[in-house]
Short mmCIF file of C-alpha atoms in Angstrom, two decimals:
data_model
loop_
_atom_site.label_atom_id
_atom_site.label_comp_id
_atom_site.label_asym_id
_atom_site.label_seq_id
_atom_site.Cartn_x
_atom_site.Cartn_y
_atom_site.Cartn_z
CA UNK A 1 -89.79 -3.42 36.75
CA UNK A 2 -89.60 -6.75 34.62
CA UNK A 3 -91.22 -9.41 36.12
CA UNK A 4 -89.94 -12.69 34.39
CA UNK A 5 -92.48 -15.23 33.35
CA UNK A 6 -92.07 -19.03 35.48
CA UNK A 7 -90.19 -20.37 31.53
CA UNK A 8 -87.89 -17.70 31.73
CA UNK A 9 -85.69 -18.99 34.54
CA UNK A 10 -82.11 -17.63 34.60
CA UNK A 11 -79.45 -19.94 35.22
CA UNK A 12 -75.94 -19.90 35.78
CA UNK A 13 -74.72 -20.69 32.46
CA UNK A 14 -77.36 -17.39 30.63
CA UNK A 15 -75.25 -15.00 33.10
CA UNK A 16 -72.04 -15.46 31.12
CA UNK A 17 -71.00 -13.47 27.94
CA UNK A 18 -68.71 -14.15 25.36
CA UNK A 19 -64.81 -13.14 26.56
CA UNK A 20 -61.42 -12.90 24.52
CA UNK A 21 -59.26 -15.62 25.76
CA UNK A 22 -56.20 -14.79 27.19
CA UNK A 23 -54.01 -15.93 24.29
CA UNK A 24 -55.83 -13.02 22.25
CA UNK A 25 -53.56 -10.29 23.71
CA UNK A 26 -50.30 -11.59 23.37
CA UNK A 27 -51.04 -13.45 19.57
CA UNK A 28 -52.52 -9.50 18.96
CA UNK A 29 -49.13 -8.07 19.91
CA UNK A 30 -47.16 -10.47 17.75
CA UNK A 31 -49.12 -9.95 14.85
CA UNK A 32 -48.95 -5.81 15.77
CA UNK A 33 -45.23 -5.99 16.26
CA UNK A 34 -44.50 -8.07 13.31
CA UNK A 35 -46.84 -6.15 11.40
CA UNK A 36 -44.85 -2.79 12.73
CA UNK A 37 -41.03 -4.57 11.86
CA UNK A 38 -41.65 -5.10 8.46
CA UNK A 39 -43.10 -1.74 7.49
CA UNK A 40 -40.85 -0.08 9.18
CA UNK A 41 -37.68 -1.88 8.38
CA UNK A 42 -38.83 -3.05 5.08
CA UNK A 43 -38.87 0.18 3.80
CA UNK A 44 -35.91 1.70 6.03
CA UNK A 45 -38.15 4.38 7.88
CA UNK A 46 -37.07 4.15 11.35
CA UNK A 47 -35.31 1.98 13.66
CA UNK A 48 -36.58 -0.47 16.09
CA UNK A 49 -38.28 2.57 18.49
CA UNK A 50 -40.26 3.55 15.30
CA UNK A 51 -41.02 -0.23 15.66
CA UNK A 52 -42.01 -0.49 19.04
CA UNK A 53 -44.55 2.59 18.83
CA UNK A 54 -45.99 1.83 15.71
CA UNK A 55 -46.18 -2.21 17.01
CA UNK A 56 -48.58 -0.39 19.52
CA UNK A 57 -50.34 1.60 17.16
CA UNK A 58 -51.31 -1.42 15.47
CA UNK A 59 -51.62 -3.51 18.64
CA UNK A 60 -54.70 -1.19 19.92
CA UNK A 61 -56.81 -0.95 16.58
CA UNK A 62 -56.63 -4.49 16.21
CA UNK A 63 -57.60 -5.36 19.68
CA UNK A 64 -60.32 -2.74 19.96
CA UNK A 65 -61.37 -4.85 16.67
CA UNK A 66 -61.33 -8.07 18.33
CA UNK A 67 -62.98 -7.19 21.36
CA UNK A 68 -65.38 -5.17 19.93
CA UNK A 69 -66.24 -8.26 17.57
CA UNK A 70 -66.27 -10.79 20.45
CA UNK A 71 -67.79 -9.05 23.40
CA UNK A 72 -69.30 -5.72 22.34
CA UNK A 73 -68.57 -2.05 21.82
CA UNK A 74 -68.51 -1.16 26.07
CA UNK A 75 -66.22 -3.74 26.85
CA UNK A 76 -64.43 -3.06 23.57
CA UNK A 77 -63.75 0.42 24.86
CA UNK A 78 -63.35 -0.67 28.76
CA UNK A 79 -60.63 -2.98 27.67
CA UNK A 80 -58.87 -0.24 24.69
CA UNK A 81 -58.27 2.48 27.23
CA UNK A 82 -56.76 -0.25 29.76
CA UNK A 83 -54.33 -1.35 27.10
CA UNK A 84 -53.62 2.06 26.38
CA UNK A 85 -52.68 2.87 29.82
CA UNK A 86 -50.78 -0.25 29.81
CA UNK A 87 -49.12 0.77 26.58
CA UNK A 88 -48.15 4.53 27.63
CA UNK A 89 -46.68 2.82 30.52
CA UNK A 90 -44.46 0.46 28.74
CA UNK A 91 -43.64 3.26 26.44
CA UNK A 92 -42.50 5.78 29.03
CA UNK A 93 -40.31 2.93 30.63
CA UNK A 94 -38.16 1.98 27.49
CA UNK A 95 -36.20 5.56 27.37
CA UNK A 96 -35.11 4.74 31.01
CA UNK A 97 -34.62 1.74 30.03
CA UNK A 98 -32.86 2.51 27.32
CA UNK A 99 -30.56 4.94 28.87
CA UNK A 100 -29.95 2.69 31.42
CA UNK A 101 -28.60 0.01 29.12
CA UNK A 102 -26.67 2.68 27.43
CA UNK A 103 -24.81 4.14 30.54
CA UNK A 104 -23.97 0.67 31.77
CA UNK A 105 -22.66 -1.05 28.37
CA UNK A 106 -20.64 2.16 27.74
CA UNK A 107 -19.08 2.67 31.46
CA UNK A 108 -18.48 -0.80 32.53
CA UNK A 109 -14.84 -0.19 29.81
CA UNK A 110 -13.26 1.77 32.26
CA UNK A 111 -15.19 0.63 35.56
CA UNK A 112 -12.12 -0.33 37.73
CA UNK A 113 -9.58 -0.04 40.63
CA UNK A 114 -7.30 2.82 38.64
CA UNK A 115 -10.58 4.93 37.67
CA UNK A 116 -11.60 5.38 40.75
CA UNK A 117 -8.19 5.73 43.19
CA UNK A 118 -6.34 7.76 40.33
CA UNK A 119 -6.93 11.67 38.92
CA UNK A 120 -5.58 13.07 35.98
CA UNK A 121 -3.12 14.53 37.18
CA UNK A 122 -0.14 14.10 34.72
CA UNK A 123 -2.10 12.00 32.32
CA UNK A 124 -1.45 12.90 28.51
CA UNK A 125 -3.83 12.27 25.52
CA UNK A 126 -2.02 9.41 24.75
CA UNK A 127 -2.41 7.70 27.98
CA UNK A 128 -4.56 5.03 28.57
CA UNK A 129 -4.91 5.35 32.26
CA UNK A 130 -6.30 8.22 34.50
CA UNK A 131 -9.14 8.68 36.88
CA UNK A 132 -11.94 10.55 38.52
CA UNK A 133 -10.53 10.11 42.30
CA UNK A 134 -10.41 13.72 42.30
CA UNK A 135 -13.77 14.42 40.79
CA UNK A 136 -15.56 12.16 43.17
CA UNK A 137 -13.64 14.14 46.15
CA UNK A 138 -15.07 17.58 44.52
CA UNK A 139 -18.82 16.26 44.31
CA UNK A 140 -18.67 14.33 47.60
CA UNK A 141 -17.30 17.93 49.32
CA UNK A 142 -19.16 20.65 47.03
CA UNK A 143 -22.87 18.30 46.96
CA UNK A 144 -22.22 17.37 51.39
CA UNK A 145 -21.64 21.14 51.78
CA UNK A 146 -24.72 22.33 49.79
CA UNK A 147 -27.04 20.26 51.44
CA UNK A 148 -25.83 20.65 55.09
CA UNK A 149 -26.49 24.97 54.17
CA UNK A 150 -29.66 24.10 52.34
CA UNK A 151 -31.87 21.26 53.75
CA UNK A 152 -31.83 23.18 57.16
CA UNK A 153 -32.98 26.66 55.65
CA UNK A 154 -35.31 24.72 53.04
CA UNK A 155 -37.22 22.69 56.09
CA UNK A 156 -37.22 25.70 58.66
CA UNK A 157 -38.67 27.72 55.79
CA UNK A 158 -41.21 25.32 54.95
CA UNK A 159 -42.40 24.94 58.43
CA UNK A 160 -43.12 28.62 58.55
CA UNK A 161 -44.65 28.90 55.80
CA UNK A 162 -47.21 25.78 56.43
CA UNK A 163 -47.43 26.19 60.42
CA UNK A 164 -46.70 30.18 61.03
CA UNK A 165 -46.45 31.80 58.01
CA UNK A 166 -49.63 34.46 57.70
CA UNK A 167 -49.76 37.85 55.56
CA UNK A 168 -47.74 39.35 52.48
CA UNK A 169 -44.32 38.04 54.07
CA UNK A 170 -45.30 34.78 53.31
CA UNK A 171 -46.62 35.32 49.81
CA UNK A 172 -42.87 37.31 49.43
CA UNK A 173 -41.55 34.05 50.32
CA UNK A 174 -43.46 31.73 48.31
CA UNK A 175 -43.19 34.13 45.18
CA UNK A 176 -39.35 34.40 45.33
CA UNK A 177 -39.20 30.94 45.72
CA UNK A 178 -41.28 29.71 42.46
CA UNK A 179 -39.23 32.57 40.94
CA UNK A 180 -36.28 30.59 42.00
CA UNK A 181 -37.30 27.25 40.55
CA UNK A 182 -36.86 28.11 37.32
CA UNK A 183 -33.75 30.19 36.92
CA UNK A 184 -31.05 28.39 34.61
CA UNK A 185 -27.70 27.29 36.90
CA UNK A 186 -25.84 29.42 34.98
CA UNK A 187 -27.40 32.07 36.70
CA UNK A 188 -26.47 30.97 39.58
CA UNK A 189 -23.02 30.46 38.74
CA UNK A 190 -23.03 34.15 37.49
CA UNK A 191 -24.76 35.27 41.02
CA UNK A 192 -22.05 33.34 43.16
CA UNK A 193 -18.96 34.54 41.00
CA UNK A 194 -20.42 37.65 41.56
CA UNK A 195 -20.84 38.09 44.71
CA UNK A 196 -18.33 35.16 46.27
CA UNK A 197 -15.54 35.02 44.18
CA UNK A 198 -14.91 38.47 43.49
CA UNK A 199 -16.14 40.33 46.16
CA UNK A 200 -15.93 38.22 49.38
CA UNK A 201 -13.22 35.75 48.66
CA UNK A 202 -10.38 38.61 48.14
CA UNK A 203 -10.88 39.38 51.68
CA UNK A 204 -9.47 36.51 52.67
CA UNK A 205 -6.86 35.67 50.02
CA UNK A 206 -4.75 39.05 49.88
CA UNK A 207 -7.02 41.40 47.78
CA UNK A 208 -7.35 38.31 45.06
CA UNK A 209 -10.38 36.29 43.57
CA UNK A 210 -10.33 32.83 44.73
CA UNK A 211 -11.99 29.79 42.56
CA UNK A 212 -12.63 27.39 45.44
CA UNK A 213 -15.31 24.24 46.01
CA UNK A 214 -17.17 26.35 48.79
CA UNK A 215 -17.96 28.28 46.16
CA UNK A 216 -19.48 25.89 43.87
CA UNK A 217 -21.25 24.42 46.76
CA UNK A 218 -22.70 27.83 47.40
CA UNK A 219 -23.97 28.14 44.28
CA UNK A 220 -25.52 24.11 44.21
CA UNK A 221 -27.43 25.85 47.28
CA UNK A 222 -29.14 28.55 45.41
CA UNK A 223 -30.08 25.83 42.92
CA UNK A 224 -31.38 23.03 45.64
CA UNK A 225 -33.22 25.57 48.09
CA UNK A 226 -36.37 26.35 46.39
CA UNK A 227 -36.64 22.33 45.33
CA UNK A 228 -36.75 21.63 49.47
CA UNK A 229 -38.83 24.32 49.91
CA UNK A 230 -41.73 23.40 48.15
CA UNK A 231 -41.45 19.47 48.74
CA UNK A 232 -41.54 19.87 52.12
CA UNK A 233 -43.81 22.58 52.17
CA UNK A 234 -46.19 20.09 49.73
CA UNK A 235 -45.62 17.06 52.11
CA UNK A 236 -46.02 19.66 55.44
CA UNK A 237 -50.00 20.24 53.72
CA UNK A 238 -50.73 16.44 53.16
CA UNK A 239 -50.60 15.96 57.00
CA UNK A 240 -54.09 15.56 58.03
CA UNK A 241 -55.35 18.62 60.71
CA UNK A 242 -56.57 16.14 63.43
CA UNK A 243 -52.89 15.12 64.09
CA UNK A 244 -51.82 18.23 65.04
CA UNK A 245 -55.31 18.75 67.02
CA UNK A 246 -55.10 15.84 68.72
CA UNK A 247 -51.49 16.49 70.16
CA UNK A 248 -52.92 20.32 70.70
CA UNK A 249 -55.74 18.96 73.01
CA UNK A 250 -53.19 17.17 74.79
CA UNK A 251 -51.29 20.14 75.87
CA UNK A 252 -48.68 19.18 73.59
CA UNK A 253 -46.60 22.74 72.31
CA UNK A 254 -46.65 23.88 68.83
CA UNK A 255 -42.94 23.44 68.20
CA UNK A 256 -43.16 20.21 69.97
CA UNK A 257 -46.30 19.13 67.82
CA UNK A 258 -44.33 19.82 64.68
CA UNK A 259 -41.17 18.06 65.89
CA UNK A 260 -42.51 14.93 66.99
CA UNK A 261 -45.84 14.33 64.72
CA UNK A 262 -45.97 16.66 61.81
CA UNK A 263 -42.64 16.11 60.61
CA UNK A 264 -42.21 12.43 61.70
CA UNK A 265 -45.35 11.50 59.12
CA UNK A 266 -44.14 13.82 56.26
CA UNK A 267 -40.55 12.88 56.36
CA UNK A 268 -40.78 10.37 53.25
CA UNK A 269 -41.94 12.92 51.05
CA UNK A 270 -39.44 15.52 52.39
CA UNK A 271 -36.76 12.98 52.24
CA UNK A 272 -38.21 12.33 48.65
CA UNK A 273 -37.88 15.92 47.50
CA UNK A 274 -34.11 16.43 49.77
CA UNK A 275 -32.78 13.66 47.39
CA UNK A 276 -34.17 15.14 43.98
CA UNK A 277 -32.64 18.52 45.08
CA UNK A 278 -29.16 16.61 45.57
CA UNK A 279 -29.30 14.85 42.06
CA UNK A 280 -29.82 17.63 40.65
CA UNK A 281 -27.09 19.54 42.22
CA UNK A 282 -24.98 16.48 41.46
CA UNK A 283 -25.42 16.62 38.06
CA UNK A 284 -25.04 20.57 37.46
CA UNK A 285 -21.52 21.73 35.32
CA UNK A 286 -21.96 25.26 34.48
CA UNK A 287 -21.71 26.74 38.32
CA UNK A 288 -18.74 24.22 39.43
CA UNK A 289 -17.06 25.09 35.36
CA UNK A 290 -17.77 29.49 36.53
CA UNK A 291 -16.90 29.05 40.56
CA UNK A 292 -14.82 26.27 40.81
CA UNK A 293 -13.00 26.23 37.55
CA UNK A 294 -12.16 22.34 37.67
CA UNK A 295 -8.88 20.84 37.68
CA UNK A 296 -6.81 17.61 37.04
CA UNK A 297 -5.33 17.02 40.28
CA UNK A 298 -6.67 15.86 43.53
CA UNK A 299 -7.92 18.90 45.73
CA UNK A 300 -9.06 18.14 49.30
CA UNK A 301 -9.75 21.43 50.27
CA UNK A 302 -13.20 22.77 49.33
CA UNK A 303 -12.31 26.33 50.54
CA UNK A 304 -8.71 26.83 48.53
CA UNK A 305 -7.78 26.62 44.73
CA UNK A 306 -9.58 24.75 41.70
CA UNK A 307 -11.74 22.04 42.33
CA UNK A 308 -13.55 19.60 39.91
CA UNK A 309 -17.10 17.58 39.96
CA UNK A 310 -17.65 14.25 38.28
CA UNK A 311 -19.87 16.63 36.00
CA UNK A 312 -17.58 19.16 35.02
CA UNK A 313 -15.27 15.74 34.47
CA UNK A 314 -17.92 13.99 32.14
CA UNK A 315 -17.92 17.83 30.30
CA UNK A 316 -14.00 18.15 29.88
CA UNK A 317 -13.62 14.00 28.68
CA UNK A 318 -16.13 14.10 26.11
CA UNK A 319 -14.88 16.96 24.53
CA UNK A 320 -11.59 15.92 24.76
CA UNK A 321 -9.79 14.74 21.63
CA UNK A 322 -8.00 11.59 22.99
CA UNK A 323 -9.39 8.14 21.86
CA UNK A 324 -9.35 7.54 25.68
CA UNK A 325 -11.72 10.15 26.93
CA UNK A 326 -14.87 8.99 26.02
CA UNK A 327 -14.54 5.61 27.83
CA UNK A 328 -13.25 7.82 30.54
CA UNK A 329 -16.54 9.87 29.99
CA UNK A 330 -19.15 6.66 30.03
CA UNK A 331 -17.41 5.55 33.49
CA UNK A 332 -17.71 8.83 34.98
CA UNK A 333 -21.43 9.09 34.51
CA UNK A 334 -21.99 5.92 35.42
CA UNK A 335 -20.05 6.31 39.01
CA UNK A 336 -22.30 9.54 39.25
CA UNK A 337 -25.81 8.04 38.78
CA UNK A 338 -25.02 4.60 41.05
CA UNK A 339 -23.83 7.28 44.04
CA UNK A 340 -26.92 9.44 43.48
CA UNK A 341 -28.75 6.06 43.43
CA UNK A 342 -26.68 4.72 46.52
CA UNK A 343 -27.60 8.18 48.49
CA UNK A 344 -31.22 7.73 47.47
CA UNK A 345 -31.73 4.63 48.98
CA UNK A 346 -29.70 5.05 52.55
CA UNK A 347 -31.64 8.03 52.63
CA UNK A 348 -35.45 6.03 51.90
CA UNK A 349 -34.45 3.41 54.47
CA UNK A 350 -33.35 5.80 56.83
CA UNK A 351 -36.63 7.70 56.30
CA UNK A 352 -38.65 5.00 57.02
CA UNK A 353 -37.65 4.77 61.05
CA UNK A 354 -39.68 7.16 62.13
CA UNK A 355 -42.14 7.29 65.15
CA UNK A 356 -45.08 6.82 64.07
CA UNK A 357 -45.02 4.15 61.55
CA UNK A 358 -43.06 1.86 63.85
#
């Protein structure tokens, strides 16, 4: 150890090293950014996302420079990789962002009373007005159906397999239901039309196939089951063991324990992993297009005749040749990512009133 000599005092003012103001940053990024615009729009390479990565391209060499000149090559690297972060995370927002902007300018045209308490039902390509009243029925019914058959099955099964599931049953389980993850919707569609509509459904319809919304629904299950299963299942692991002891040494039943204290601190995360199931069972065309077969008019009944989605709607507008339909198109998707939105936050702030954070 270095013992310092009586004339080698240190005082406040030897302690401090040389720092980048805070101006440096931002007057780096301008100079990156304007750097980036006229390379890349002086010579006509890109557009302004060529811009915007590029601008932070630039923005990182030349502050690694600067820092590295001013306060040294560890703090030159220190601060690099925390820009960088910083800079990944700015670039992974501006495609949301971006989309965002996108969806609203383009679906705010038709974002009124007649689109959403009118179908098209009667509506020619050269007529202006039309609706998605019936679509929004058809998701509301096919998406409330699929969930009230799946998030029961989905939770029960993910209680057994975290609290009671031992031996090869459960690995069967958990095997089928990675295997289940990744199979395309249309393969579900297929499996539903299959099975449903043309074996089932002509016992109840006279000896004839029957497209129907149950149907769809049915196959929006197969798609949202193994999602619940393994969120919850995931969430059902991150409970900490001296919960459930503590109830157990209580004399507190197993079914009991799982009720009241297991579930009750996992339920944001299963909640969490319930709503990305129902997005994206929201957003699927090709089973409600094979089981449901879509229609123009206004169908109340999910267990009787055609049946459309707003995503089988957004399908059949933008393809359709009328100078309406894309507006039409815009609006629909829209109306389907605010109620996804709407769902996911009644469903956070209904999560959050549980026991034991209250």
């Amino acid at each position: 150890m270095t013992i310092l000599a009586p004339e080698q005092d240190v005082t406040a003012g030897s302690l401090h090293t040389k720092r980048l103001p805070v101006w440096a940053a931002f007057a780096t990024a301008v100079v990156a950014l304007a750097l980036s615009a006229a390379l890349v729009l002086g010579t006509g390479i890109g557009n302004w996302v060529l811009v915007v990565v590029l601008g932070a391209v630039f923005y990182l060499v030349g502050f690694w420079i600067a820092t590295n000149a001013v306060e040294g090559p560890r703090s030159a690297r220190n601060r690099t990789w925390s820009a960088l972060i910083h800079s990944a995370c700015v670039l992974a927002i501006l495609p949301l962002a971006s989309v965002t902007w996108t969806l609203i300018s383009n679906g705010i045209n038709r974002f009124d009373a007649g689109f959403f308490l009118t179908s098209m039902n009667n509506i020619g390509a050269r007529d202006p007005n039309g609706g998605a009243y019936h679509a929004i029925v058809g998701t509301l019914e096919q998406v409330g159906i699929a969930a009230l058959i799946t998030i029961p099955l989905g939770v029960l099964g993910a209680i057994y397999l975290v609290e009671y599931g031992r031996g090869r049953l459960s690995l069967a389980i958990r095997f089928f239901v990675d295997v289940m993850t990744g199979i395309p919707s249309i393969v579900a569609g297929l499996f539903v039309l299959a099975f449903w509509v043309l074996i089932i459904s002509p016992l109840f319809n006279n000896g004839t196939p029957q497209y129907s919304g149950f149907a769809a629904a049915l196959a929006l299950s197969v798609l949202m089951l193994p999602t619940i299963v393994r969120s919850t299942e995931e969430m059902l692991r991150l409970v900490p063991a001296p919960l459930r002891e503590g109830a157990y040494a209580l004399g507190v039943p197993k079914w009991k324990t799982i009720l009241r204290i297991v579930i009750p601190t996992a339920l944001p995360g299963i909640v969490t992993g319930i709503m990305l199931s129902i997005a994206r069972a929201a957003g699927e065309t090709a089973p409600v297009l094979l089981v449901a077969g879509g229609t123009a008019a206004i169908n109340f009944n999910p267990f009787q005749n055609n049946q459309s989605s707003l995503s089988l709607y957004v399908f059949s507008q933008a393809t359709d040749s009328s100078r309406f339909s894309p507006d039409r198109a815009w609006t629909a998707a829209l109306t389907l990512v605010a109620l996804v939105l709407i769902l996911t936050i009644a469903a956070k702030l209904l999560a959050r009133r549980n026991r034991l954070t209250r």
